Amino acid sequence: KVFNDNKGNLFCNVQIADTKFRFKKRIFSKNISINYKKKFDIFLNKFQNWIHNNLDHEIILYGATAAIPTLLSYINLTGKLSKINVIDGDIFKQSKYISGLNKKILSPNYLKGINKNNIKIFIFAIHYENEIKKILETKLKINSKNIFTLNTL
Protein backbone atom coordinates (compact mmCIF):
# COMPACT_ATOMS: atom_id res chain seq x y z
CA LYS A 1 0.00 0.00 0.00
CA VAL A 2 1.28 3.47 -0.90
CA PHE A 3 0.20 6.61 0.91
CA ASN A 4 1.38 10.22 0.99
CA ASP A 5 1.65 13.21 3.32
CA ASN A 6 -0.30 15.59 1.04
CA LYS A 7 2.99 17.37 0.20
CA GLY A 8 4.01 15.02 -2.60
CA ASN A 9 6.07 12.61 -0.49
CA LEU A 10 5.14 8.95 -0.86
CA PHE A 11 5.52 6.18 1.69
CA CYS A 12 5.29 2.48 0.87
CA ASN A 13 6.16 -1.08 1.79
CA VAL A 14 9.82 -2.07 1.58
CA GLN A 15 11.77 -5.28 1.33
CA ILE A 16 14.96 -5.80 3.29
CA ALA A 17 17.56 -8.41 2.34
CA ASP A 18 18.90 -10.54 5.18
CA THR A 19 22.47 -11.86 5.27
CA LYS A 20 21.55 -14.77 2.99
CA PHE A 21 20.05 -12.36 0.44
CA ARG A 22 16.52 -13.52 1.01
CA PHE A 23 14.01 -10.75 1.11
CA LYS A 24 11.82 -10.09 4.10
CA LYS A 25 8.73 -8.02 3.66
CA ARG A 26 8.52 -5.21 6.13
CA ILE A 27 5.46 -3.05 6.16
CA PHE A 28 5.74 0.30 7.85
CA SER A 29 2.71 0.82 9.98
CA LYS A 30 0.91 4.12 9.99
CA ASN A 31 2.21 4.66 13.55
CA ILE A 32 5.81 4.53 12.30
CA SER A 33 4.97 6.82 9.39
CA ILE A 34 3.11 9.23 11.66
CA ASN A 35 6.10 9.27 14.04
CA TYR A 36 8.43 9.97 11.08
CA LYS A 37 6.13 12.74 9.87
CA LYS A 38 6.10 14.34 13.34
CA LYS A 39 9.91 14.28 13.48
CA PHE A 40 10.11 15.68 9.96
CA ASP A 41 7.67 18.47 10.83
CA ILE A 42 9.66 19.35 13.96
CA PHE A 43 12.91 19.51 11.97
CA LEU A 44 11.25 21.44 9.13
CA ASN A 45 9.94 24.01 11.60
CA LYS A 46 13.40 24.42 13.18
CA PHE A 47 15.09 24.66 9.76
CA GLN A 48 12.52 27.16 8.49
CA ASN A 49 13.01 29.32 11.58
CA TRP A 50 16.79 29.08 11.17
CA ILE A 51 16.56 30.18 7.51
CA HIS A 52 14.24 33.11 8.25
CA ASN A 53 16.25 34.21 11.31
CA ASN A 54 19.46 34.31 9.27
CA LEU A 55 18.30 36.02 6.09
CA ASP A 56 20.35 39.08 7.06
CA HIS A 57 23.42 36.84 6.46
CA GLU A 58 24.54 34.90 3.43
CA ILE A 59 23.28 31.35 3.96
CA ILE A 60 25.52 28.53 2.80
CA LEU A 61 24.10 25.01 2.53
CA TYR A 62 27.07 22.66 2.55
CA GLY A 63 26.57 19.32 0.80
CA ALA A 64 24.46 19.26 -2.36
CA THR A 65 22.01 16.58 -1.24
CA ALA A 66 18.48 15.79 -2.37
CA ALA A 67 17.29 17.13 0.99
CA ILE A 68 17.96 20.72 -0.05
CA PRO A 69 15.31 21.09 -2.78
CA THR A 70 12.89 19.00 -0.73
CA LEU A 71 13.19 21.21 2.35
CA LEU A 72 13.27 24.47 0.42
CA SER A 73 10.04 23.47 -1.35
CA TYR A 74 8.29 23.63 2.03
CA ILE A 75 9.60 27.08 2.92
CA ASN A 76 8.34 30.34 1.42
CA LEU A 77 11.48 32.11 0.24
CA THR A 78 10.00 34.25 -2.51
CA GLY A 79 12.52 36.93 -3.41
CA LYS A 80 15.05 35.68 -0.84
CA LEU A 81 16.84 32.91 -2.73
CA SER A 82 19.67 35.28 -3.67
CA LYS A 83 20.87 34.98 -0.04
CA ILE A 84 21.29 31.18 -0.32
CA ASN A 85 24.19 29.31 -1.93
CA VAL A 86 25.01 25.62 -2.05
CA ILE A 87 28.57 24.34 -1.69
CA ASP A 88 29.95 20.85 -2.19
CA GLY A 89 33.47 19.47 -2.18
CA ASP A 90 32.64 16.92 -4.89
CA ILE A 91 34.10 18.32 -8.13
CA PHE A 92 31.52 16.36 -10.13
CA LYS A 93 28.70 18.34 -8.47
CA GLN A 94 30.36 21.75 -8.74
CA SER A 95 29.06 24.05 -11.48
CA LYS A 96 25.92 21.91 -11.83
CA TYR A 97 22.54 23.32 -10.88
CA ILE A 98 20.55 22.22 -7.86
CA SER A 99 16.84 21.80 -8.37
CA GLY A 100 14.62 24.57 -7.05
CA LEU A 101 17.38 27.14 -6.53
CA ASN A 102 18.44 27.87 -10.10
CA LYS A 103 21.98 28.41 -8.83
CA LYS A 104 25.19 26.58 -9.51
CA ILE A 105 26.74 24.41 -6.84
CA LEU A 106 29.92 26.16 -5.71
CA SER A 107 33.31 24.91 -4.62
CA PRO A 108 34.32 25.36 -0.95
CA ASN A 109 36.93 27.80 -2.32
CA TYR A 110 34.04 30.25 -2.68
CA LEU A 111 34.27 30.75 1.09
CA LYS A 112 37.80 32.15 0.79
CA GLY A 113 36.61 35.31 -0.93
CA ILE A 114 33.65 36.35 1.22
CA ASN A 115 33.13 38.13 4.54
CA LYS A 116 33.25 35.26 7.04
CA ASN A 117 31.43 37.30 9.71
CA ASN A 118 28.35 37.63 7.54
CA ILE A 119 27.68 33.94 6.76
CA LYS A 120 25.77 31.09 8.33
CA ILE A 121 26.59 27.57 7.17
CA PHE A 122 24.33 24.56 7.49
CA ILE A 123 25.99 21.18 6.87
CA PHE A 124 23.71 18.76 5.04
CA ALA A 125 26.38 16.14 4.35
CA ILE A 126 25.77 14.34 7.65
CA HIS A 127 28.18 11.48 6.96
CA TYR A 128 31.05 13.96 6.58
CA GLU A 129 29.87 16.47 9.17
CA ASN A 130 32.95 16.31 11.44
CA GLU A 131 35.43 16.47 8.55
CA ILE A 132 33.62 19.40 6.93
CA LYS A 133 33.39 21.29 10.21
CA LYS A 134 37.12 20.78 10.80
CA ILE A 135 37.98 22.09 7.31
CA LEU A 136 35.68 25.08 7.74
CA GLU A 137 37.19 26.01 11.10
CA THR A 138 40.87 25.29 10.46
CA LYS A 139 41.55 25.87 6.77
CA LEU A 140 38.87 28.45 5.99
CA LYS A 141 38.95 30.16 9.43
CA ILE A 142 35.19 30.19 9.92
CA ASN A 143 33.97 30.68 13.47
CA SER A 144 32.18 27.59 14.82
CA LYS A 145 29.25 29.74 15.98
CA ASN A 146 28.43 30.26 12.29
CA ILE A 147 28.34 26.51 11.51
CA PHE A 148 25.17 24.50 12.10
CA THR A 149 24.26 20.83 11.73
CA LEU A 150 21.20 18.64 12.25
CA ASN A 151 22.29 18.16 15.85
CA THR A 152 22.86 21.83 16.63
CA LEU A 153 19.79 23.33 15.02
PDB file of C-alpha atoms in Angstrom:
ATOM      1  CA  LYS A   1       0.000   0.000   0.000  1.00  0.00           C
ATOM      2  CA  VAL A   2       1.278   3.470  -0.897  1.00  0.00           C
ATOM      3  CA  PHE A   3       0.202   6.615   0.906  1.00  0.00           C
ATOM      4  CA  ASN A   4       1.376  10.223   0.991  1.00  0.00           C
ATOM      5  CA  ASP A   5       1.650  13.207   3.318  1.00  0.00           C
ATOM      6  CA  ASN A   6      -0.300  15.593   1.042  1.00  0.00           C
ATOM      7  CA  LYS A   7       2.989  17.369   0.197  1.00  0.00           C
ATOM      8  CA  GLY A   8       4.006  15.020  -2.603  1.00  0.00           C
ATOM      9  CA  ASN A   9       6.069  12.610  -0.485  1.00  0.00           C
ATOM     10  CA  LEU A  10       5.137   8.954  -0.855  1.00  0.00           C
ATOM     11  CA  PHE A  11       5.520   6.184   1.690  1.00  0.00           C
ATOM     12  CA  CYS A  12       5.292   2.485   0.866  1.00  0.00           C
ATOM     13  CA  ASN A  13       6.165  -1.076   1.788  1.00  0.00           C
ATOM     14  CA  VAL A  14       9.821  -2.073   1.579  1.00  0.00           C
ATOM     15  CA  GLN A  15      11.767  -5.279   1.326  1.00  0.00           C
ATOM     16  CA  ILE A  16      14.960  -5.800   3.285  1.00  0.00           C
ATOM     17  CA  ALA A  17      17.558  -8.415   2.339  1.00  0.00           C
ATOM     18  CA  ASP A  18      18.902 -10.538   5.179  1.00  0.00           C
ATOM     19  CA  THR A  19      22.468 -11.856   5.274  1.00  0.00           C
ATOM     20  CA  LYS A  20      21.553 -14.769   2.988  1.00  0.00           C
ATOM     21  CA  PHE A  21      20.053 -12.358   0.436  1.00  0.00           C
ATOM     22  CA  ARG A  22      16.523 -13.524   1.012  1.00  0.00           C
ATOM     23  CA  PHE A  23      14.010 -10.747   1.109  1.00  0.00           C
ATOM     24  CA  LYS A  24      11.816 -10.092   4.097  1.00  0.00           C
ATOM     25  CA  LYS A  25       8.732  -8.017   3.656  1.00  0.00           C
ATOM     26  CA  ARG A  26       8.519  -5.212   6.127  1.00  0.00           C
ATOM     27  CA  ILE A  27       5.457  -3.052   6.161  1.00  0.00           C
ATOM     28  CA  PHE A  28       5.743   0.300   7.849  1.00  0.00           C
ATOM     29  CA  SER A  29       2.707   0.824   9.976  1.00  0.00           C
ATOM     30  CA  LYS A  30       0.907   4.118   9.994  1.00  0.00           C
ATOM     31  CA  ASN A  31       2.214   4.661  13.551  1.00  0.00           C
ATOM     32  CA  ILE A  32       5.808   4.532  12.297  1.00  0.00           C
ATOM     33  CA  SER A  33       4.971   6.823   9.395  1.00  0.00           C
ATOM     34  CA  ILE A  34       3.112   9.232  11.664  1.00  0.00           C
ATOM     35  CA  ASN A  35       6.104   9.265  14.036  1.00  0.00           C
ATOM     36  CA  TYR A  36       8.433   9.970  11.084  1.00  0.00           C
ATOM     37  CA  LYS A  37       6.128  12.744   9.869  1.00  0.00           C
ATOM     38  CA  LYS A  38       6.096  14.338  13.337  1.00  0.00           C
ATOM     39  CA  LYS A  39       9.908  14.276  13.482  1.00  0.00           C
ATOM     40  CA  PHE A  40      10.106  15.676   9.960  1.00  0.00           C
ATOM     41  CA  ASP A  41       7.666  18.468  10.827  1.00  0.00           C
ATOM     42  CA  ILE A  42       9.663  19.351  13.957  1.00  0.00           C
ATOM     43  CA  PHE A  43      12.909  19.510  11.968  1.00  0.00           C
ATOM     44  CA  LEU A  44      11.245  21.435   9.128  1.00  0.00           C
ATOM     45  CA  ASN A  45       9.937  24.006  11.601  1.00  0.00           C
ATOM     46  CA  LYS A  46      13.400  24.418  13.177  1.00  0.00           C
ATOM     47  CA  PHE A  47      15.086  24.662   9.761  1.00  0.00           C
ATOM     48  CA  GLN A  48      12.516  27.158   8.488  1.00  0.00           C
ATOM     49  CA  ASN A  49      13.010  29.325  11.582  1.00  0.00           C
ATOM     50  CA  TRP A  50      16.794  29.083  11.167  1.00  0.00           C
ATOM     51  CA  ILE A  51      16.562  30.183   7.514  1.00  0.00           C
ATOM     52  CA  HIS A  52      14.236  33.110   8.255  1.00  0.00           C
ATOM     53  CA  ASN A  53      16.246  34.211  11.308  1.00  0.00           C
ATOM     54  CA  ASN A  54      19.456  34.308   9.275  1.00  0.00           C
ATOM     55  CA  LEU A  55      18.296  36.024   6.088  1.00  0.00           C
ATOM     56  CA  ASP A  56      20.355  39.078   7.056  1.00  0.00           C
ATOM     57  CA  HIS A  57      23.424  36.843   6.455  1.00  0.00           C
ATOM     58  CA  GLU A  58      24.539  34.900   3.426  1.00  0.00           C
ATOM     59  CA  ILE A  59      23.279  31.353   3.960  1.00  0.00           C
ATOM     60  CA  ILE A  60      25.519  28.525   2.802  1.00  0.00           C
ATOM     61  CA  LEU A  61      24.095  25.012   2.535  1.00  0.00           C
ATOM     62  CA  TYR A  62      27.075  22.659   2.548  1.00  0.00           C
ATOM     63  CA  GLY A  63      26.566  19.319   0.804  1.00  0.00           C
ATOM     64  CA  ALA A  64      24.463  19.257  -2.364  1.00  0.00           C
ATOM     65  CA  THR A  65      22.013  16.579  -1.241  1.00  0.00           C
ATOM     66  CA  ALA A  66      18.475  15.793  -2.374  1.00  0.00           C
ATOM     67  CA  ALA A  67      17.286  17.126   0.986  1.00  0.00           C
ATOM     68  CA  ILE A  68      17.958  20.717  -0.048  1.00  0.00           C
ATOM     69  CA  PRO A  69      15.311  21.092  -2.776  1.00  0.00           C
ATOM     70  CA  THR A  70      12.892  18.998  -0.726  1.00  0.00           C
ATOM     71  CA  LEU A  71      13.192  21.208   2.352  1.00  0.00           C
ATOM     72  CA  LEU A  72      13.273  24.471   0.421  1.00  0.00           C
ATOM     73  CA  SER A  73      10.041  23.472  -1.349  1.00  0.00           C
ATOM     74  CA  TYR A  74       8.292  23.627   2.029  1.00  0.00           C
ATOM     75  CA  ILE A  75       9.602  27.084   2.916  1.00  0.00           C
ATOM     76  CA  ASN A  76       8.336  30.335   1.418  1.00  0.00           C
ATOM     77  CA  LEU A  77      11.483  32.111   0.238  1.00  0.00           C
ATOM     78  CA  THR A  78       9.999  34.246  -2.511  1.00  0.00           C
ATOM     79  CA  GLY A  79      12.519  36.929  -3.407  1.00  0.00           C
ATOM     80  CA  LYS A  80      15.049  35.684  -0.837  1.00  0.00           C
ATOM     81  CA  LEU A  81      16.838  32.912  -2.730  1.00  0.00           C
ATOM     82  CA  SER A  82      19.667  35.279  -3.666  1.00  0.00           C
ATOM     83  CA  LYS A  83      20.873  34.975  -0.039  1.00  0.00           C
ATOM     84  CA  ILE A  84      21.288  31.179  -0.315  1.00  0.00           C
ATOM     85  CA  ASN A  85      24.185  29.314  -1.929  1.00  0.00           C
ATOM     86  CA  VAL A  86      25.014  25.615  -2.053  1.00  0.00           C
ATOM     87  CA  ILE A  87      28.575  24.337  -1.688  1.00  0.00           C
ATOM     88  CA  ASP A  88      29.946  20.848  -2.186  1.00  0.00           C
ATOM     89  CA  GLY A  89      33.474  19.466  -2.176  1.00  0.00           C
ATOM     90  CA  ASP A  90      32.639  16.920  -4.891  1.00  0.00           C
ATOM     91  CA  ILE A  91      34.100  18.318  -8.127  1.00  0.00           C
ATOM     92  CA  PHE A  92      31.522  16.363 -10.126  1.00  0.00           C
ATOM     93  CA  LYS A  93      28.704  18.338  -8.473  1.00  0.00           C
ATOM     94  CA  GLN A  94      30.359  21.747  -8.737  1.00  0.00           C
ATOM     95  CA  SER A  95      29.063  24.045 -11.482  1.00  0.00           C
ATOM     96  CA  LYS A  96      25.917  21.909 -11.828  1.00  0.00           C
ATOM     97  CA  TYR A  97      22.535  23.320 -10.876  1.00  0.00           C
ATOM     98  CA  ILE A  98      20.550  22.224  -7.857  1.00  0.00           C
ATOM     99  CA  SER A  99      16.836  21.801  -8.371  1.00  0.00           C
ATOM    100  CA  GLY A 100      14.621  24.570  -7.049  1.00  0.00           C
ATOM    101  CA  LEU A 101      17.380  27.135  -6.529  1.00  0.00           C
ATOM    102  CA  ASN A 102      18.439  27.867 -10.101  1.00  0.00           C
ATOM    103  CA  LYS A 103      21.980  28.411  -8.830  1.00  0.00           C
ATOM    104  CA  LYS A 104      25.190  26.583  -9.511  1.00  0.00           C
ATOM    105  CA  ILE A 105      26.742  24.413  -6.836  1.00  0.00           C
ATOM    106  CA  LEU A 106      29.917  26.156  -5.714  1.00  0.00           C
ATOM    107  CA  SER A 107      33.309  24.912  -4.618  1.00  0.00           C
ATOM    108  CA  PRO A 108      34.320  25.356  -0.954  1.00  0.00           C
ATOM    109  CA  ASN A 109      36.930  27.804  -2.321  1.00  0.00           C
ATOM    110  CA  TYR A 110      34.035  30.248  -2.680  1.00  0.00           C
ATOM    111  CA  LEU A 111      34.272  30.754   1.088  1.00  0.00           C
ATOM    112  CA  LYS A 112      37.801  32.146   0.795  1.00  0.00           C
ATOM    113  CA  GLY A 113      36.609  35.311  -0.925  1.00  0.00           C
ATOM    114  CA  ILE A 114      33.651  36.350   1.223  1.00  0.00           C
ATOM    115  CA  ASN A 115      33.132  38.129   4.544  1.00  0.00           C
ATOM    116  CA  LYS A 116      33.251  35.258   7.037  1.00  0.00           C
ATOM    117  CA  ASN A 117      31.434  37.297   9.707  1.00  0.00           C
ATOM    118  CA  ASN A 118      28.347  37.626   7.536  1.00  0.00           C
ATOM    119  CA  ILE A 119      27.682  33.941   6.758  1.00  0.00           C
ATOM    120  CA  LYS A 120      25.767  31.090   8.327  1.00  0.00           C
ATOM    121  CA  ILE A 121      26.587  27.573   7.175  1.00  0.00           C
ATOM    122  CA  PHE A 122      24.327  24.556   7.495  1.00  0.00           C
ATOM    123  CA  ILE A 123      25.993  21.183   6.869  1.00  0.00           C
ATOM    124  CA  PHE A 124      23.707  18.756   5.044  1.00  0.00           C
ATOM    125  CA  ALA A 125      26.376  16.140   4.349  1.00  0.00           C
ATOM    126  CA  ILE A 126      25.766  14.342   7.648  1.00  0.00           C
ATOM    127  CA  HIS A 127      28.176  11.481   6.957  1.00  0.00           C
ATOM    128  CA  TYR A 128      31.046  13.962   6.581  1.00  0.00           C
ATOM    129  CA  GLU A 129      29.872  16.470   9.174  1.00  0.00           C
ATOM    130  CA  ASN A 130      32.952  16.315  11.436  1.00  0.00           C
ATOM    131  CA  GLU A 131      35.431  16.465   8.555  1.00  0.00           C
ATOM    132  CA  ILE A 132      33.622  19.397   6.926  1.00  0.00           C
ATOM    133  CA  LYS A 133      33.393  21.288  10.212  1.00  0.00           C
ATOM    134  CA  LYS A 134      37.118  20.783  10.803  1.00  0.00           C
ATOM    135  CA  ILE A 135      37.985  22.090   7.314  1.00  0.00           C
ATOM    136  CA  LEU A 136      35.682  25.085   7.739  1.00  0.00           C
ATOM    137  CA  GLU A 137      37.189  26.006  11.095  1.00  0.00           C
ATOM    138  CA  THR A 138      40.875  25.292  10.465  1.00  0.00           C
ATOM    139  CA  LYS A 139      41.545  25.866   6.766  1.00  0.00           C
ATOM    140  CA  LEU A 140      38.871  28.453   5.994  1.00  0.00           C
ATOM    141  CA  LYS A 141      38.946  30.156   9.430  1.00  0.00           C
ATOM    142  CA  ILE A 142      35.186  30.192   9.916  1.00  0.00           C
ATOM    143  CA  ASN A 143      33.971  30.682  13.467  1.00  0.00           C
ATOM    144  CA  SER A 144      32.183  27.585  14.819  1.00  0.00           C
ATOM    145  CA  LYS A 145      29.254  29.743  15.984  1.00  0.00           C
ATOM    146  CA  ASN A 146      28.433  30.257  12.286  1.00  0.00           C
ATOM    147  CA  ILE A 147      28.342  26.511  11.512  1.00  0.00           C
ATOM    148  CA  PHE A 148      25.170  24.505  12.102  1.00  0.00           C
ATOM    149  CA  THR A 149      24.258  20.834  11.729  1.00  0.00           C
ATOM    150  CA  LEU A 150      21.205  18.642  12.246  1.00  0.00           C
ATOM    151  CA  ASN A 151      22.289  18.161  15.845  1.00  0.00           C
ATOM    152  CA  THR A 152      22.862  21.831  16.625  1.00  0.00           C
ATOM    153  CA  LEU A 153      19.789  23.327  15.025  1.00  0.00           C
TER     154      LEU A 153
END
